[in-house]
Short mmCIF file of C-alpha atoms in Angstrom, two decimals:
data_model
loop_
_atom_site.label_atom_id
_atom_site.label_comp_id
_atom_site.label_asym_id
_atom_site.label_seq_id
_atom_site.Cartn_x
_atom_site.Cartn_y
_atom_site.Cartn_z
CA MET O 2 341.91 238.50 101.61
CA GLU O 3 345.35 236.99 101.67
CA PRO O 4 344.63 234.37 104.26
CA ASN O 5 341.72 233.28 102.17
CA ALA O 6 343.83 232.89 99.10
CA ARG O 7 346.42 230.99 101.01
CA THR O 8 343.91 228.72 102.54
CA ALA O 9 342.36 228.08 99.20
CA GLU O 10 345.75 227.24 97.82
CA THR O 11 346.51 224.82 100.57
CA ILE O 12 343.16 223.18 100.06
CA SER O 13 343.72 222.86 96.36
CA ASN O 14 347.16 221.49 97.03
CA LEU O 15 345.75 218.95 99.33
CA THR O 16 343.15 217.90 96.87
CA ALA O 17 345.70 217.64 94.15
CA SER O 18 348.11 215.57 96.15
CA ASP O 19 346.09 212.88 97.87
CA GLY O 20 342.65 211.81 97.19
CA TYR O 21 340.89 211.49 100.44
CA GLU O 22 343.75 210.66 102.70
CA VAL O 23 345.16 213.33 104.84
CA THR O 24 348.43 213.00 106.56
CA ALA O 25 348.93 214.47 109.95
CA PHE O 26 351.32 217.03 108.62
CA GLU O 27 348.89 218.33 106.08
CA SER O 28 346.13 218.55 108.58
CA LEU O 29 348.36 220.57 110.83
CA GLN O 30 349.19 222.86 108.00
CA PHE O 31 345.58 223.37 107.32
CA THR O 32 344.76 224.04 110.91
CA ASP O 33 347.50 226.62 111.03
CA GLU O 34 345.97 228.34 108.08
CA ILE O 35 342.62 228.39 109.70
CA HIS O 36 344.04 229.63 112.93
CA ARG O 37 345.69 232.46 111.09
CA LEU O 38 342.42 233.20 109.49
CA ILE O 39 340.72 233.45 112.82
CA SER O 40 343.30 235.45 114.68
CA ALA O 41 343.63 238.07 111.97
CA PRO O 42 340.08 239.17 111.81
CA PRO O 43 338.90 239.98 108.37
CA THR O 44 336.16 242.50 107.82
CA ASP O 45 333.34 240.14 107.27
CA ASN O 46 334.06 236.78 108.68
CA ALA O 47 330.90 235.12 107.70
CA SER O 48 331.21 235.89 104.04
CA SER O 49 334.85 234.89 104.03
CA PHE O 50 333.95 231.58 105.52
CA THR O 51 331.25 231.01 103.04
CA ALA O 52 333.59 232.03 100.30
CA LEU O 53 335.97 229.53 101.72
CA LEU O 54 333.25 226.98 101.75
CA GLU O 55 332.01 227.56 98.27
CA LEU O 56 335.37 227.72 96.60
CA PRO O 57 336.78 224.35 97.36
CA SER O 58 335.36 221.32 95.74
CA PRO O 59 333.50 218.70 97.68
CA GLN O 60 336.74 216.82 97.90
CA ALA O 61 338.11 219.46 100.16
CA VAL O 62 335.17 218.79 102.36
CA GLU O 63 336.15 215.22 102.69
CA LEU O 64 339.53 216.38 103.74
CA LEU O 65 338.01 218.60 106.33
CA TYR O 66 335.89 215.74 107.42
CA SER O 67 338.50 213.11 107.83
CA PRO O 68 340.54 214.77 110.53
CA GLU O 69 337.39 215.35 112.50
CA SER O 70 336.04 211.93 112.13
CA SER O 71 339.41 210.52 112.93
CA LYS O 72 339.29 212.32 116.19
CA LEU O 73 335.81 211.35 117.08
CA ILE O 74 335.64 207.89 115.70
CA PRO O 75 338.90 206.20 116.40
CA ALA O 76 338.96 203.59 113.71
CA SER O 77 336.65 204.17 110.84
CA PRO O 78 336.70 205.85 107.49
CA PRO O 79 334.97 209.15 107.13
CA ASN O 80 331.67 207.54 106.71
CA VAL O 81 328.50 209.45 106.78
CA GLU O 82 326.70 207.01 108.97
CA ASP O 83 329.36 206.98 111.59
CA PHE O 84 329.46 210.67 111.67
CA LYS O 85 325.77 210.70 112.14
CA GLY O 86 325.93 208.12 114.84
CA ASN O 87 328.39 210.12 116.78
CA PHE O 88 326.10 213.04 116.93
CA HIS O 89 323.44 211.03 118.47
CA PHE O 90 324.94 211.24 121.90
CA PRO O 91 323.70 214.42 123.44
CA SER O 92 320.06 215.06 123.78
CA ASN O 93 318.24 217.81 122.00
CA THR O 94 317.96 219.97 125.05
CA CYS O 95 321.63 220.21 125.76
CA LEU O 96 322.08 220.71 122.09
CA ILE O 97 319.96 223.81 122.21
CA GLU O 98 321.65 225.07 125.32
CA ARG O 99 325.03 224.66 123.83
CA ASP O 100 323.74 226.37 120.75
CA ALA O 101 323.05 229.50 122.64
CA ARG O 102 326.32 229.49 124.50
CA LEU O 103 328.61 228.40 121.77
CA SER O 104 327.05 230.51 119.12
CA ALA O 105 327.86 233.48 121.27
CA GLU O 106 331.39 232.18 121.66
CA VAL O 107 331.94 231.54 118.03
CA ASN O 108 330.49 234.85 117.07
CA ASN O 109 332.67 236.60 119.53
CA SER O 110 335.69 234.75 118.37
CA ASN O 111 334.91 235.69 114.84
CA GLU O 112 334.35 239.23 115.96
CA ASN O 113 331.33 239.48 113.89
CA GLU O 114 329.27 241.67 116.07
CA LYS O 115 327.92 244.31 113.79
CA SER O 116 325.51 242.78 111.41
CA LYS O 117 325.07 239.12 111.74
CA SER O 118 323.86 238.02 108.43
CA PRO O 119 321.53 235.09 108.46
CA GLU O 120 324.34 233.09 107.01
CA SER O 121 326.62 233.69 109.91
CA LYS O 122 323.86 232.92 112.33
CA LYS O 123 323.12 229.83 110.41
CA LEU O 124 326.72 228.80 110.45
CA SER O 125 327.01 229.29 114.15
CA THR O 126 323.78 227.56 115.03
CA ASN O 127 324.39 224.69 112.70
CA LEU O 128 327.88 224.34 113.90
CA GLU O 129 326.87 223.89 117.46
CA LYS O 130 324.92 220.82 116.68
CA ALA O 131 328.21 219.32 115.76
CA VAL O 132 330.28 221.02 118.35
CA LYS O 133 328.10 219.59 121.05
CA SER O 134 330.01 216.37 120.81
CA GLU O 135 333.21 218.24 121.33
CA PRO O 136 332.17 219.86 124.59
CA ALA O 137 330.68 216.61 125.68
CA GLU O 138 334.01 215.01 125.43
CA THR O 139 336.32 217.80 126.33
CA GLU O 140 333.94 219.59 128.66
CA SER O 141 335.37 222.87 127.73
CA SER O 142 332.23 224.81 128.03
CA GLN O 143 333.71 227.95 129.40
CA PRO O 144 333.38 230.96 127.17
CA LEU O 145 336.94 230.97 126.10
CA VAL O 146 337.24 233.47 123.42
CA SER O 147 340.87 232.96 122.84
CA ASP O 148 341.01 229.24 123.15
CA PRO O 149 342.80 228.22 120.01
CA THR O 150 342.04 224.53 119.97
CA LEU O 151 338.37 224.99 120.57
CA ASP O 152 338.16 227.68 117.98
CA LYS O 153 340.07 225.64 115.51
CA ARG O 154 337.97 222.60 116.06
CA SER O 155 334.78 224.54 116.13
CA ILE O 156 335.50 226.34 112.95
CA LYS O 157 336.71 223.22 111.26
CA ARG O 158 333.58 221.52 112.35
CA LYS O 159 331.61 224.43 111.03
CA ASP O 160 333.29 224.12 107.67
CA GLY O 161 332.83 220.41 107.54
CA GLU O 162 329.25 220.65 108.53
CA ASN O 163 328.12 223.27 106.21
CA LYS O 164 329.88 221.88 103.23
CA VAL O 165 328.55 218.40 103.59
CA LYS O 166 325.18 219.84 104.01
CA GLY O 167 322.94 216.96 104.38
CA SER O 168 325.18 214.19 105.47
CA THR O 169 324.71 214.46 109.18
CA LYS O 170 321.82 213.24 111.15
CA LYS O 171 320.06 216.18 112.65
CA SER O 172 317.39 216.63 115.19
CA LYS O 173 314.07 217.99 114.17
CA THR O 174 314.88 221.39 115.59
CA ALA O 175 317.81 221.65 113.26
CA VAL O 176 315.61 220.73 110.36
CA ASN O 177 313.10 223.37 111.34
CA GLU O 178 315.73 226.01 111.72
CA SER O 179 317.34 225.21 108.46
CA SER O 180 314.05 225.21 106.65
CA GLU O 181 313.16 228.56 108.17
CA ASP O 182 316.46 230.03 107.23
CA ALA O 183 316.25 228.50 103.84
CA GLN O 184 313.39 230.77 103.04
CA LYS O 185 315.44 233.83 103.88
CA LEU O 186 318.72 232.82 102.30
CA PRO O 187 319.53 232.78 98.64
CA TYR O 188 320.99 229.31 99.04
CA VAL O 189 318.70 226.57 100.15
CA HIS O 190 320.25 224.94 103.18
CA VAL O 191 318.26 221.86 103.77
CA ARG O 192 319.13 219.21 106.27
CA ALA O 193 318.81 215.62 105.38
CA ARG O 194 317.29 213.32 107.87
CA ARG O 195 318.85 210.09 108.85
CA GLY O 196 318.96 207.44 106.22
CA GLN O 197 318.15 209.75 103.33
CA ALA O 198 320.09 210.61 100.23
CA THR O 199 322.20 213.67 100.42
CA ASP O 200 322.97 214.93 96.97
CA SER O 201 321.65 218.30 95.99
CA HIS O 202 319.11 216.95 93.54
CA SER O 203 317.32 214.81 96.04
CA LEU O 204 317.44 217.59 98.58
CA ALA O 205 315.82 220.00 96.20
CA GLU O 206 313.28 217.40 95.30
CA ARG O 207 312.50 216.77 98.90
CA ALA O 208 312.01 220.46 99.57
CA ARG O 209 309.68 220.64 96.60
CA ARG O 210 307.76 217.61 97.76
CA GLU O 211 307.32 219.12 101.19
CA LYS O 212 305.94 222.27 99.66
CA ILE O 213 303.52 220.28 97.59
CA ASN O 214 302.40 218.27 100.59
CA ALA O 215 301.77 221.40 102.60
CA ARG O 216 299.57 222.78 99.85
CA MET O 217 297.74 219.51 99.52
CA LYS O 218 296.87 219.72 103.18
CA LEU O 219 295.38 223.15 102.68
CA LEU O 220 293.34 221.90 99.78
CA GLN O 221 292.14 218.99 101.82
CA GLU O 222 290.76 221.38 104.36
CA LEU O 223 289.04 223.41 101.69
CA VAL O 224 287.33 220.56 99.98
CA PRO O 225 284.73 218.96 102.22
CA GLY O 226 285.17 215.32 102.89
CA CYS O 227 288.81 215.16 101.92
CA ASN O 228 290.22 214.88 105.39
CA LYS O 229 289.41 211.23 105.70
CA ILE O 230 290.95 210.23 102.43
CA SER O 231 294.56 209.22 102.49
CA GLY O 232 296.79 209.25 99.50
CA THR O 233 297.45 212.14 97.23
CA ALA O 234 295.96 210.61 94.09
CA LEU O 235 292.56 210.10 95.66
CA VAL O 236 292.62 213.51 97.24
CA LEU O 237 293.40 215.06 93.90
CA ASP O 238 290.53 213.13 92.38
CA GLU O 239 288.23 214.56 94.99
CA ILE O 240 289.50 218.04 94.34
CA ILE O 241 288.96 217.64 90.63
CA ASN O 242 285.44 216.45 91.21
CA HIS O 243 284.76 219.35 93.49
CA VAL O 244 286.03 221.92 91.01
CA GLN O 245 283.98 220.34 88.22
CA SER O 246 280.86 220.32 90.33
CA LEU O 247 281.35 223.95 91.30
CA GLN O 248 281.76 224.98 87.70
CA ARG O 249 278.63 223.08 86.72
CA LYS O 250 276.71 224.67 89.54
CA VAL O 251 277.69 228.12 88.43
CA GLU O 252 276.61 227.27 84.91
CA PHE O 253 273.32 225.95 86.09
CA LEU O 254 272.65 228.91 88.33
CA SER O 255 273.35 231.33 85.55
CA MET O 256 270.98 229.34 83.37
CA ARG O 257 268.39 229.76 86.03
CA VAL O 258 268.97 233.46 86.12
CA ALA O 259 268.59 233.60 82.36
CA ALA O 260 265.37 231.66 82.53
CA VAL O 261 263.94 233.86 85.23
CA ASN O 262 264.93 237.09 83.63
CA PRO O 263 262.20 237.55 81.06
CA GLY O 264 259.96 239.01 83.68
CA ILE O 265 262.55 241.15 85.40
CA ASP O 266 262.31 244.80 86.05
CA VAL O 267 264.99 246.74 84.28
CA ASN O 268 266.00 249.02 87.07
CA LEU O 269 267.76 246.73 89.52
CA ASP O 270 269.72 249.41 91.23
CA SER O 271 266.72 251.39 92.24
CA ILE O 272 265.14 248.29 93.63
CA LEU O 273 268.21 247.52 95.64
CA THR O 274 268.59 250.94 97.11
CA SER O 275 264.95 251.34 98.01
CA GLU O 276 264.14 248.08 99.65
CA SER O 277 265.93 245.29 101.34
CA GLY O 278 264.82 241.75 100.94
CA SER O 279 264.48 240.60 104.53
CA PRO O 280 263.14 237.10 103.96
CA MET O 281 266.49 236.18 102.48
CA ASP O 282 268.34 236.54 105.75
CA SER O 283 267.88 232.95 106.61
CA ASN O 284 269.78 231.86 103.55
CA PHE O 285 272.90 233.63 104.63
CA PRO O 286 274.65 231.34 107.03
CA SER O 287 274.48 228.33 104.86
CA LEU O 288 276.05 227.94 101.53
CA VAL O 289 274.70 224.48 101.78
CA MET O 290 271.29 225.53 100.73
CA PRO O 291 272.14 227.14 97.44
CA VAL O 292 274.52 224.34 96.76
CA THR O 293 272.10 221.54 97.32
CA TRP O 294 268.98 223.16 96.02
CA PRO O 295 270.02 223.51 92.41
CA GLU O 296 270.89 219.88 92.21
CA VAL O 297 267.39 218.80 92.99
CA GLN O 298 265.62 220.74 90.32
CA GLY O 299 268.48 221.21 87.99
CA ASN O 300 268.32 218.20 85.82
CA GLY O 301 265.06 218.93 84.15
CA HIS O 302 265.98 222.43 83.11
CA ARG O 303 269.40 221.42 82.07
CA GLN O 304 268.41 218.74 79.69
CA GLN O 305 265.94 221.00 78.04
CA TYR O 306 268.51 223.66 77.46
CA GLU O 307 271.24 221.34 76.50
CA HIS O 308 269.28 220.20 73.53
CA GLN O 309 269.08 223.75 72.41
CA CYS O 310 272.74 224.19 73.14
CA HIS O 311 273.76 221.61 70.67
CA PHE O 312 271.45 222.98 68.05
CA ASP O 313 272.18 226.64 68.36
CA ALA O 314 275.78 226.61 69.42
CA LEU O 315 277.14 227.26 66.01
CA GLN O 316 274.98 230.18 65.05
CA GLN O 317 274.79 232.17 68.17
CA PRO O 318 278.26 233.03 69.25
CA VAL O 319 279.17 235.05 66.22
CA TRP O 320 277.02 238.03 66.87
CA GLY O 321 276.26 237.28 70.48
CA ARG O 322 279.84 237.83 71.48
CA GLY O 323 280.08 241.08 69.66
CA GLU O 324 277.25 242.52 71.67
CA VAL O 325 278.67 241.14 74.83
CA CYS O 326 281.93 242.88 74.25
CA HIS O 327 280.40 246.26 74.00
CA ASN O 328 278.46 245.64 77.12
CA TYR O 329 281.45 244.78 79.20
CA ILE O 330 283.91 247.38 78.24
CA THR O 331 281.64 250.20 79.23
CA PRO O 332 280.44 248.89 82.58
CA GLU O 333 284.00 248.96 83.81
CA ASN O 334 284.30 252.63 83.02
CA SER O 335 280.93 253.38 84.44
CA LEU O 336 281.82 251.34 87.46
CA LEU O 337 284.84 253.46 88.17
CA THR O 338 282.96 256.70 87.89
CA TYR O 339 280.13 255.32 89.91
CA ASP O 340 282.40 254.28 92.70
CA SER O 341 284.22 257.53 92.89
CA SER O 342 281.17 259.71 92.84
CA ALA O 343 278.81 257.96 95.18
CA ASN O 344 280.79 255.89 97.63
CA SER O 345 278.32 255.99 100.41
CA ALA O 346 275.51 255.00 98.12
CA THR O 347 277.59 252.12 96.83
CA LEU O 348 278.34 250.92 100.30
CA HIS O 349 274.72 251.12 101.25
CA ALA O 350 273.69 249.29 98.16
CA ASN O 351 276.24 246.59 98.85
CA GLN O 352 275.01 246.21 102.37
CA LEU O 353 271.52 245.75 101.19
CA LYS O 354 272.62 243.32 98.56
CA MET O 355 274.40 241.31 101.18
CA GLU O 356 271.41 241.24 103.39
CA LEU O 357 269.25 239.80 100.72
CA MET P 4 279.34 235.76 109.04
CA ASP P 5 277.04 238.69 108.53
CA LEU P 6 279.71 241.07 109.68
CA GLN P 7 282.12 239.56 107.27
CA ASN P 8 279.78 239.95 104.39
CA LEU P 9 279.11 243.57 105.13
CA ASN P 10 282.70 244.34 104.32
CA PRO P 11 282.47 246.42 101.17
CA SER P 12 285.85 245.36 99.89
CA SER P 13 285.38 241.64 100.33
CA LEU P 14 285.34 239.35 97.37
CA LYS P 15 281.63 238.76 97.68
CA SER P 16 280.60 242.37 97.63
CA ARG P 17 282.97 243.24 94.81
CA PHE P 18 281.75 240.38 92.72
CA THR P 19 278.11 240.96 93.43
CA ALA P 20 278.32 244.61 92.56
CA ARG P 21 279.92 243.92 89.23
CA PHE P 22 277.70 241.01 88.44
CA LEU P 23 274.50 242.87 89.15
CA ARG P 24 275.59 245.74 87.02
CA ALA P 25 276.38 243.36 84.22
CA LEU P 26 272.97 241.79 84.68
CA THR P 27 271.26 245.13 84.30
CA GLU P 28 273.24 245.71 81.15
CA ILE P 29 272.09 242.39 79.80
CA ASN P 30 268.51 242.95 80.69
CA ALA P 31 268.31 246.55 79.64
CA PRO P 32 268.06 246.10 75.88
CA LYS P 33 265.50 243.35 76.19
CA THR P 34 262.47 244.94 77.64
CA ILE P 35 260.13 242.69 75.71
CA SER P 36 261.33 239.24 76.45
CA SER P 37 260.65 236.16 74.52
CA SER P 38 260.93 232.90 76.28
CA SER P 39 262.18 230.91 73.38
CA PRO P 40 264.94 228.53 74.30
CA ARG P 41 267.26 230.23 71.91
CA GLU P 42 266.84 233.57 73.58
CA ILE P 43 267.24 232.01 76.94
CA PHE P 44 270.36 230.28 75.83
CA GLN P 45 271.82 233.48 74.52
CA ARG P 46 271.08 235.19 77.74
CA TYR P 47 272.57 232.29 79.63
CA ARG P 48 275.79 232.59 77.75
CA ARG P 49 275.98 236.26 78.42
CA ILE P 50 275.22 235.85 82.07
CA LYS P 51 277.81 233.16 82.38
CA VAL P 52 280.40 235.36 80.73
CA ALA P 53 279.31 238.18 82.99
CA ALA P 54 279.79 236.01 86.04
CA ASP P 55 283.21 234.83 84.96
CA LYS P 56 284.33 238.24 83.97
CA SER P 57 283.03 239.80 87.17
CA MET P 58 284.84 237.24 89.21
CA ALA P 59 288.07 237.73 87.29
CA TYR P 60 287.85 241.47 87.63
CA SER P 61 287.14 241.25 91.32
CA VAL P 62 290.36 239.35 91.73
CA ARG P 63 292.18 241.69 89.35
CA SER P 64 295.52 240.38 88.20
CA ARG P 65 296.63 239.00 91.51
CA ARG P 66 296.09 235.46 90.44
CA ILE P 67 297.19 233.56 87.40
CA TRP P 68 293.77 232.07 86.80
CA SER P 69 292.06 235.43 86.79
CA ARG P 70 294.50 236.80 84.27
CA ALA P 71 294.03 233.69 82.16
CA THR P 72 290.25 234.02 82.31
CA LEU P 73 290.31 237.65 81.28
CA TRP P 74 292.72 236.93 78.49
CA ARG P 75 290.64 234.04 77.30
CA LEU P 76 287.46 236.09 77.28
CA ARG P 77 289.12 238.89 75.38
CA THR P 78 290.71 236.71 72.77
CA ARG P 79 287.55 234.72 72.31
CA SER P 80 285.63 237.86 71.59
CA ARG P 81 288.34 238.99 69.24
CA SER P 82 288.51 235.65 67.53
CA ARG P 83 284.81 235.69 66.95
CA ARG P 84 285.10 238.95 65.19
CA LEU P 85 288.08 237.85 63.17
CA VAL P 86 286.56 234.59 62.01
CA SER P 87 285.42 236.24 58.85
CA PHE P 88 288.90 237.58 58.18
CA GLY P 89 290.76 234.35 58.30
CA ARG P 90 292.54 231.83 60.41
CA ARG P 91 294.29 234.18 62.77
CA ALA P 92 292.22 233.17 65.71
CA SER P 93 292.75 229.48 65.28
CA VAL P 94 296.47 229.99 64.91
CA LYS P 95 296.52 231.92 68.14
CA THR P 96 294.76 229.23 70.09
CA ARG P 97 296.93 226.56 68.61
CA THR P 98 300.14 228.25 69.65
CA THR P 99 298.96 228.70 73.21
CA ALA P 100 297.93 225.06 73.43
CA SER P 101 301.28 223.83 72.20
CA HIS P 102 303.13 226.12 74.58
CA GLY P 103 301.07 224.76 77.40
CA LYS P 104 301.84 221.19 76.49
CA GLU P 105 305.56 221.82 76.51
CA ASN P 106 305.36 223.08 80.02
CA LYS P 107 303.42 220.05 81.03
CA GLU P 108 306.22 217.79 79.98
CA HIS P 109 308.79 219.76 81.89
CA HIS P 110 306.96 219.65 85.19
CA GLY P 111 306.55 215.94 85.45
CA ALA P 112 305.03 215.11 88.76
CA VAL P 113 304.31 211.81 90.37
CA LEU P 114 300.59 212.44 90.04
CA GLY P 115 300.67 213.22 86.37
CA VAL P 116 297.18 212.25 85.32
CA GLN P 117 295.35 214.17 87.99
CA ALA P 118 297.63 217.13 87.58
CA GLU P 119 296.77 217.29 83.91
CA GLU P 120 293.08 217.12 84.63
CA LEU P 121 293.41 219.87 87.17
CA ARG P 122 295.28 221.96 84.69
CA GLU P 123 292.47 221.63 82.24
CA LEU P 124 289.93 222.68 84.83
CA VAL P 125 291.68 225.65 86.30
CA PRO P 126 292.03 228.43 83.75
CA GLY P 127 295.63 229.16 82.97
CA GLY P 128 296.73 225.96 84.60
CA GLU P 129 298.67 224.68 81.66
CA ALA P 130 301.67 226.84 82.31
CA MET P 131 302.01 226.20 86.02
CA ASP P 132 304.09 223.76 87.95
CA LEU P 133 302.35 221.56 90.46
CA CYS P 134 303.21 223.76 93.41
CA ASN P 135 301.64 226.89 91.98
CA LEU P 136 298.84 224.87 90.50
CA LEU P 137 297.73 223.74 93.92
CA ASP P 138 297.86 227.31 95.18
CA GLU P 139 295.77 228.52 92.30
CA THR P 140 293.32 225.68 92.73
CA ALA P 141 292.73 226.61 96.33
CA HIS P 142 292.02 230.23 95.49
CA TYR P 143 289.95 229.22 92.50
CA ILE P 144 287.77 226.94 94.61
CA LYS P 145 287.19 229.73 97.07
CA CYS P 146 286.22 232.12 94.30
CA LEU P 147 283.98 229.59 92.57
CA THR P 148 282.00 229.05 95.73
CA THR P 149 281.62 232.79 96.15
CA GLN P 150 280.56 233.13 92.55
CA GLY P 151 278.00 230.38 92.85
CA PHE P 152 276.58 231.88 95.99
CA CYS P 153 276.26 235.34 94.51
CA VAL P 154 274.76 234.13 91.24
CA TYR P 155 272.25 232.18 93.24
CA MET P 156 271.38 235.22 95.28
CA GLY P 157 271.13 237.26 92.12
CA GLY P 158 268.77 234.71 90.70
CA LEU P 159 266.60 234.84 93.77
CA LEU P 160 266.58 238.58 93.56
CA CYS P 161 265.47 238.48 89.98
CA GLU P 162 262.81 235.98 90.86
CA GLY P 163 261.63 238.13 93.68
CA CYS P 164 261.28 241.11 91.43
CA CYS P 165 259.11 239.61 88.74
#
């Protein structure tokens, strides 16, 4: 781990000495360090690079940045926008092609063949988005494993890229890749799109917002009539209304069951197993029917019972609940025994119930 | 859709089985039924609890709302019994409410008003951030529709029998 320590030291020295200005000498020094790092292959290159990345402060990143941007953009400060603009040159297709080629190169040069952690893959793939500009200019697209300048530049670019996570304009494919990898990695590597803020807070917020929007879309599909509405507040209102109406429907239907019950036969199970209610088949395909039907007749019953509700609410629950408790602890036990003993009968009974 | 509903391990079949058993338990003691509104109301409450409990048990503890429903039902029954003994029940409910409100402040979303309303509707929603809340709402809506359908069918069955 010596090269790592040395590199870290040089980085810290650099940060200590100048703010964001890097002299040519210092940049050379740094490149030598990195070259040494590459040529003497450590055991796990990917982790060492990430260790390298995580250790130095963001200021070191700026240092890494400035030599690159000075190369690419002849006369401009290491500005985010310029850096982004420079990447705009190649199209997405050649980007992806170079990805495949150069990722192989970089991986070979790093000699990280055994187990490519998602991080290393991520590094290599992300790097190539940046490195594409390099090959575009230099046209050194041959798989040169031992090419020092290319390796140096590529790895520097890799460092610069991954440290300043969101500050480069990326194509949508990059965003997709990063978001996919983000789910696997412990660190959330999110790419910022062009013109968006790049600090970690806003990135995390944006990831959260995207999650929320995805779930809102699912809810919109669930709730009927929500697809046409635009705007999250109105959609949420619709969802709230839907949930309330569903709850009221269940209440009303159970009221109906209670009202009907006085005349019921006690032995439901025997009825279910013996006969099947065939006239009910038509009700199956449509939940619409049970949903709409209660609304028509519901109001009359409801008002009648609601009066009683207000009157009796205080007195009933005290002893009513006690009885209910006893009823519901035992059915669970009986349910378990019932299921284990007579599975086929249960299945048959369920089938019949479903056909009703 | 018929094939789907014949699946014995689907939500519908699980719920219906439990609910019908609970219904028989409710109806068993009352062979002679009086149709006074009070009786009907009592039965309604029990059936409603049966439906909610059946639904929560069909979902088991896989979802936050089902756990919250089961917990609520259990503590309500316990609190009813303990009312004579003192204020323990009210203290319990108060602590949970305050805990829930703290969480609400932490997870401040852009759509705060609607999120709060949704949290009140979905059981156990007080202690969830918006992301999980939307997940739970989706599952809860699906289960509510199933519950309504099965209760309706149960009602028709009872009607058909008498």
